[in-house]
mmCIF file of C-alpha atoms in Angstrom:
data_model
loop_
_atom_site.group_PDB
_atom_site.id
_atom_site.type_symbol
_atom_site.label_atom_id
_atom_site.label_comp_id
_atom_site.label_asym_id
_atom_site.label_seq_id
_atom_site.Cartn_x
_atom_site.Cartn_y
_atom_site.Cartn_z
ATOM 1 C CA MET A 1 79.856 113.673 102.760
ATOM 2 C CA LEU A 2 79.636 113.047 106.506
ATOM 3 C CA THR A 3 78.905 116.140 108.332
ATOM 4 C CA ARG A 4 81.342 117.350 110.628
ATOM 5 C CA LYS A 5 79.818 115.734 113.934
ATOM 6 C CA GLN A 6 79.677 112.415 111.835
ATOM 7 C CA HIS A 7 83.320 112.505 111.036
ATOM 8 C CA GLU A 8 84.675 113.443 114.418
ATOM 9 C CA LEU A 9 82.058 110.326 115.848
ATOM 10 C CA LEU A 10 82.991 107.988 113.350
ATOM 11 C CA SER A 11 87.001 109.171 113.902
ATOM 12 C CA PHE A 12 86.786 108.428 117.526
ATOM 13 C CA ILE A 13 83.976 104.885 117.689
ATOM 14 C CA GLN A 14 87.558 103.705 115.363
ATOM 15 C CA THR A 15 90.211 104.845 117.517
ATOM 16 C CA ARG A 16 88.657 103.029 120.753
ATOM 17 C CA LEU A 17 87.551 99.666 118.718
ATOM 18 C CA ASP A 18 91.307 99.724 117.666
ATOM 19 C CA ASP A 19 92.757 100.785 121.176
ATOM 20 C CA SER A 20 90.536 98.402 123.072
ATOM 21 C CA GLY A 21 88.072 96.706 120.682
ATOM 22 C CA ILE A 22 85.467 98.211 123.038
ATOM 23 C CA SER A 23 83.050 100.575 121.459
ATOM 24 C CA PRO A 24 83.046 103.726 123.670
ATOM 25 C CA SER A 25 79.770 104.407 125.533
ATOM 26 C CA PHE A 26 76.641 106.889 125.122
ATOM 27 C CA GLU A 27 78.455 109.457 127.827
ATOM 28 C CA GLU A 28 82.101 109.340 126.080
ATOM 29 C CA MET A 29 80.842 110.252 123.044
ATOM 30 C CA LYS A 30 78.872 113.060 123.769
ATOM 31 C CA GLU A 31 81.732 114.438 126.113
ATOM 32 C CA ALA A 32 84.351 113.967 123.012
ATOM 33 C CA LEU A 33 82.231 115.744 120.607
ATOM 34 C CA ASP A 34 80.943 118.557 123.119
ATOM 35 C CA LEU A 35 77.371 117.870 123.179
ATOM 36 C CA LYS A 36 74.421 118.753 125.451
ATOM 37 C CA SER A 37 73.081 115.476 125.740
ATOM 38 C CA LYS A 38 72.936 112.394 124.377
ATOM 39 C CA SER A 39 70.033 112.297 122.510
ATOM 40 C CA GLY A 40 72.787 114.222 120.014
ATOM 41 C CA VAL A 41 75.330 110.822 119.997
ATOM 42 C CA HIS A 42 71.692 108.942 119.015
ATOM 43 C CA ARG A 43 71.130 110.761 115.819
ATOM 44 C CA LEU A 44 74.554 111.035 114.901
ATOM 45 C CA ILE A 45 74.753 106.896 115.188
ATOM 46 C CA SER A 46 71.342 106.378 113.342
ATOM 47 C CA ALA A 47 72.937 108.712 110.624
ATOM 48 C CA LEU A 48 75.786 106.831 110.527
ATOM 49 C CA GLU A 49 74.059 103.589 110.788
ATOM 50 C CA GLU A 50 71.014 104.723 107.860
ATOM 51 C CA ARG A 51 74.351 105.752 105.484
ATOM 52 C CA GLY A 52 76.281 102.183 106.147
ATOM 53 C CA PHE A 53 79.200 103.329 107.956
ATOM 54 C CA ILE A 54 78.638 101.126 111.244
ATOM 55 C CA HIS A 55 77.000 98.361 112.301
ATOM 56 C CA ARG A 56 74.519 97.948 115.576
ATOM 57 C CA LEU A 57 74.582 94.681 117.446
ATOM 58 C CA PRO A 58 71.245 93.638 118.007
ATOM 59 C CA ASN A 59 70.215 93.832 122.432
ATOM 60 C CA ARG A 60 73.583 95.650 123.254
ATOM 61 C CA ALA A 61 74.045 99.402 123.634
ATOM 62 C CA ARG A 62 77.850 99.426 123.851
ATOM 63 C CA ALA A 63 78.126 97.057 120.416
ATOM 64 C CA LEU A 64 79.018 99.574 117.958
ATOM 65 C CA GLU A 65 80.896 97.935 114.741
ATOM 66 C CA VAL A 66 82.818 100.376 112.201
ATOM 67 C CA ILE A 67 82.106 98.663 108.750
ATOM 68 C CA ARG A 68 83.010 101.943 106.658
ATOM 69 C CA GLU A 69 85.383 104.762 106.382
ATOM 70 C CA PRO A 70 85.294 107.619 104.648
ATOM 71 C CA GLU A 71 88.489 108.459 102.103
ATOM 72 C CA SER A 72 90.368 110.893 105.299
ATOM 73 C CA LEU A 73 90.044 107.984 108.021
ATOM 74 C CA ALA A 74 91.261 105.622 105.674
ATOM 75 C CA THR A 75 94.454 107.862 104.681
ATOM 76 C CA LYS A 76 94.821 108.509 108.387
ATOM 77 C CA ALA A 77 94.988 104.475 108.870
ATOM 78 C CA ALA A 78 97.054 103.833 106.060
ATOM 79 C CA ALA A 79 99.553 106.153 107.366
ATOM 80 C CA ARG A 80 99.834 104.849 110.669
ATOM 81 C CA ASN A 81 100.677 101.810 109.140
ATOM 82 C CA PRO A 82 103.106 102.374 105.877
ATOM 83 C CA ALA A 83 103.452 97.792 105.497
ATOM 84 C CA PRO A 84 103.138 95.089 106.569
ATOM 85 C CA ARG A 85 104.030 93.792 109.767
ATOM 86 C CA PRO A 86 105.149 90.251 109.666
ATOM 87 C CA ALA A 87 102.566 88.247 111.679
ATOM 88 C CA ALA A 88 102.980 87.458 116.003
ATOM 89 C CA PRO A 89 102.286 84.670 117.030
ATOM 90 C CA ALA A 90 98.825 83.568 118.143
ATOM 91 C CA SER A 91 97.990 84.620 121.257
ATOM 92 C CA THR A 92 96.157 82.579 123.688
ATOM 93 C CA THR A 93 94.704 85.650 125.507
ATOM 94 C CA PRO A 94 91.243 85.962 123.102
ATOM 95 C CA ARG A 95 89.974 90.089 122.091
ATOM 96 C CA PRO A 96 88.113 91.670 124.672
ATOM 97 C CA ALA A 97 84.235 91.446 123.121
ATOM 98 C CA PRO A 98 82.019 94.631 122.738
ATOM 99 C CA VAL A 99 80.143 94.473 126.915
ATOM 100 C CA ALA A 100 76.707 96.254 127.971
ATOM 101 C CA ALA A 101 76.200 99.038 129.099
ATOM 102 C CA ASN A 102 73.437 100.845 130.948
ATOM 103 C CA ASP A 103 73.316 103.887 128.286
ATOM 104 C CA VAL A 104 70.278 105.749 128.776
ATOM 105 C CA ILE A 105 68.982 108.315 125.928
ATOM 106 C CA GLU A 106 66.600 111.582 126.438
ATOM 107 C CA ILE A 107 63.494 111.727 123.607
ATOM 108 C CA PRO A 108 60.796 114.206 123.141
ATOM 109 C CA LEU A 109 57.526 112.991 125.416
ATOM 110 C CA HIS A 110 54.664 113.848 123.711
ATOM 111 C CA GLY A 111 51.674 113.487 126.082
ATOM 112 C CA ARG A 112 49.325 110.895 126.441
ATOM 113 C CA ILE A 113 48.139 108.809 123.238
ATOM 114 C CA ALA A 114 44.755 109.776 123.945
ATOM 115 C CA ALA A 115 44.595 113.187 124.831
ATOM 116 C CA GLY A 116 43.276 114.426 122.177
ATOM 117 C CA ALA A 117 45.695 116.772 120.310
ATOM 118 C CA PRO A 118 47.642 115.931 117.885
ATOM 119 C CA ILE A 119 51.639 114.989 118.701
ATOM 120 C CA GLU A 120 53.129 118.173 117.109
ATOM 121 C CA ALA A 121 50.957 120.154 119.086
ATOM 122 C CA LEU A 122 53.103 118.949 122.709
ATOM 123 C CA GLU A 123 56.162 118.554 120.848
ATOM 124 C CA GLY A 124 59.258 120.579 123.460
ATOM 125 C CA SER A 125 56.761 119.268 126.644
ATOM 126 C CA ALA A 126 59.203 117.271 128.399
ATOM 127 C CA MET A 127 61.957 114.571 127.806
ATOM 128 C CA LEU A 128 61.417 110.621 128.744
ATOM 129 C CA PRO A 129 65.464 109.012 129.805
ATOM 130 C CA VAL A 130 65.091 105.378 127.744
ATOM 131 C CA PRO A 131 67.423 103.128 127.777
ATOM 132 C CA ALA A 132 69.734 102.847 123.934
ATOM 133 C CA ALA A 133 68.957 99.367 123.886
ATOM 134 C CA LEU A 134 65.346 99.291 123.658
ATOM 135 C CA LEU A 135 65.487 101.996 120.554
ATOM 136 C CA GLY A 136 66.733 101.438 117.111
ATOM 137 C CA SER A 137 67.507 103.052 114.244
ATOM 138 C CA GLY A 138 65.794 106.577 113.586
ATOM 139 C CA GLU A 139 64.215 109.095 115.608
ATOM 140 C CA HIS A 140 61.764 108.392 118.349
ATOM 141 C CA TYR A 141 59.549 110.184 120.493
ATOM 142 C CA ALA A 142 57.572 109.045 123.272
ATOM 143 C CA LEU A 143 53.319 109.042 124.578
ATOM 144 C CA GLU A 144 52.033 107.712 127.718
ATOM 145 C CA VAL A 145 49.111 105.489 127.064
ATOM 146 C CA SER A 146 45.974 106.077 127.943
ATOM 147 C CA GLY A 147 42.674 103.542 128.484
ATOM 148 C CA ASP A 148 42.883 99.847 127.987
ATOM 149 C CA SER A 149 41.846 99.642 123.952
ATOM 150 C CA MET A 150 45.427 97.711 123.501
ATOM 151 C CA VAL A 151 45.309 95.558 126.196
ATOM 152 C CA ASP A 152 45.545 92.712 124.898
ATOM 153 C CA ALA A 153 48.638 93.306 122.945
ATOM 154 C CA GLY A 154 50.201 93.662 126.451
ATOM 155 C CA ILE A 155 49.895 97.616 125.804
ATOM 156 C CA LEU A 156 48.427 98.807 128.971
ATOM 157 C CA ASP A 157 47.166 102.060 130.896
ATOM 158 C CA GLY A 158 49.616 104.381 131.781
ATOM 159 C CA ASP A 159 53.006 102.632 130.192
ATOM 160 C CA TYR A 160 55.119 104.767 127.734
ATOM 161 C CA ALA A 161 54.685 103.982 123.642
ATOM 162 C CA LEU A 162 58.150 103.939 122.359
ATOM 163 C CA VAL A 163 57.643 105.350 118.456
ATOM 164 C CA ARG A 164 59.797 105.609 115.293
ATOM 165 C CA ARG A 165 59.088 108.451 114.132
ATOM 166 C CA THR A 166 57.538 107.340 110.320
ATOM 167 C CA ASN A 167 54.693 108.548 107.608
ATOM 168 C CA THR A 168 54.314 104.916 106.488
ATOM 169 C CA ALA A 169 53.412 101.622 107.760
ATOM 170 C CA ARG A 170 52.357 98.099 106.592
ATOM 171 C CA ASP A 171 49.233 96.683 107.191
ATOM 172 C CA GLY A 172 49.161 94.247 111.133
ATOM 173 C CA GLU A 173 51.524 97.485 112.147
ATOM 174 C CA ILE A 174 51.081 98.845 116.132
ATOM 175 C CA VAL A 175 50.758 103.186 114.546
ATOM 176 C CA VAL A 176 50.577 106.334 115.994
ATOM 177 C CA ALA A 177 47.203 107.608 113.922
ATOM 178 C CA LEU A 178 46.383 111.053 113.905
ATOM 179 C CA VAL A 179 42.666 111.577 112.596
ATOM 180 C CA ARG A 180 41.453 113.995 111.287
ATOM 181 C CA GLY A 181 44.005 116.059 112.365
ATOM 182 C CA GLU A 182 42.755 116.013 116.143
ATOM 183 C CA GLU A 183 43.277 112.553 117.624
ATOM 184 C CA ALA A 184 46.811 110.531 117.879
ATOM 185 C CA THR A 185 45.504 106.746 118.709
ATOM 186 C CA LEU A 186 47.687 104.219 119.229
ATOM 187 C CA LYS A 187 46.293 101.289 117.006
ATOM 188 C CA TYR A 188 46.500 98.383 114.284
ATOM 189 C CA LEU A 189 46.311 99.232 110.809
ATOM 190 C CA HIS A 190 44.841 97.732 108.004
ATOM 191 C CA HIS A 191 43.849 99.059 104.639
ATOM 192 C CA GLU A 192 40.157 97.329 103.655
ATOM 193 C CA LYS A 193 38.615 98.335 100.287
ATOM 194 C CA GLY A 194 39.712 101.803 100.080
ATOM 195 C CA ARG A 195 39.029 102.608 103.514
ATOM 196 C CA ILE A 196 41.567 102.496 106.722
ATOM 197 C CA ARG A 197 40.924 100.152 109.521
ATOM 198 C CA LEU A 198 42.260 100.968 112.877
ATOM 199 C CA ASP A 199 42.014 97.982 115.979
ATOM 200 C CA PRO A 200 42.006 98.161 118.742
ATOM 201 C CA ALA A 201 42.803 94.861 120.790
ATOM 202 C CA ASN A 202 40.554 94.569 123.069
ATOM 203 C CA ALA A 203 37.127 92.368 122.538
ATOM 204 C CA ALA A 204 34.980 95.177 123.744
ATOM 205 C CA TYR A 205 36.028 97.577 121.397
ATOM 206 C CA ASN A 206 35.001 97.821 117.748
ATOM 207 C CA PRO A 207 37.287 99.004 114.549
ATOM 208 C CA GLN A 208 37.395 102.469 113.666
ATOM 209 C CA PHE A 209 36.800 102.680 109.713
ATOM 210 C CA TYR A 210 38.131 106.050 107.778
ATOM 211 C CA ALA A 211 38.660 107.494 104.583
ATOM 212 C CA PRO A 212 42.046 107.145 103.602
ATOM 213 C CA ASP A 213 42.539 111.067 103.845
ATOM 214 C CA GLU A 214 41.135 110.666 107.497
ATOM 215 C CA VAL A 215 44.516 109.064 108.961
ATOM 216 C CA GLU A 216 47.808 110.318 109.223
ATOM 217 C CA VAL A 217 50.610 107.791 110.333
ATOM 218 C CA GLN A 218 53.001 109.923 112.728
ATOM 219 C CA GLY A 219 54.536 106.731 114.119
ATOM 220 C CA LYS A 220 55.467 102.793 113.985
ATOM 221 C CA LEU A 221 55.203 101.237 117.905
ATOM 222 C CA ALA A 222 59.185 100.426 119.020
ATOM 223 C CA GLY A 223 58.956 99.021 122.361
ATOM 224 C CA LEU A 224 57.223 100.215 125.591
ATOM 225 C CA LEU A 225 58.384 101.360 129.225
ATOM 226 C CA ARG A 226 56.039 100.441 132.127
ATOM 227 C CA ARG A 227 56.491 101.807 135.646
ATOM 228 C CA TYR A 228 56.129 99.742 138.736
ATOM 229 C CA HIS A 229 54.523 102.366 141.639
#
């Protein structure tokens, strides 16, 4: 079962695709559903994508495809088209393809990654506008990078790390790790001989070793934003 808002959004997307062949923008979806921000649209799209109702084409912020409809939408579609129509001559005008759009959503900005405070203590502090094309499915937040321990991975002081919220990760992935409930750090994750190893990406720093119960994964790096002054 879909929530009312999920159902409304799916219906709106399908109607726009039927009418024009182009999925609506985040701004259009926000207004159609009377939502306060585009982040609400992003959460609804992520939920529909995870449940197999829509597919988001990669690297194109405005390219959505409905791949499954709830029974209520399918019934309405059948009512609009009760009988098959004779085949029309092939058109020489191609159907318009979904086009990229500069949709921007806001995600929580929880502070500096090396600030020495748990992420939870910083929630709600600010919001960061992010191009929707940089984010995949799931819930995201941002952290401002402090220090040079990950420079060899292309992560510089002052960058904004875009993080997909999760509590699991595979070896070799860059994660936000909360160490001993006190300090959030951005490092490569590895499991080694019953311990957790957090690796920097800078030869000037040494790996850090912890007991498994001392490290809590709070997200995986999904992207970066960098401002040039």
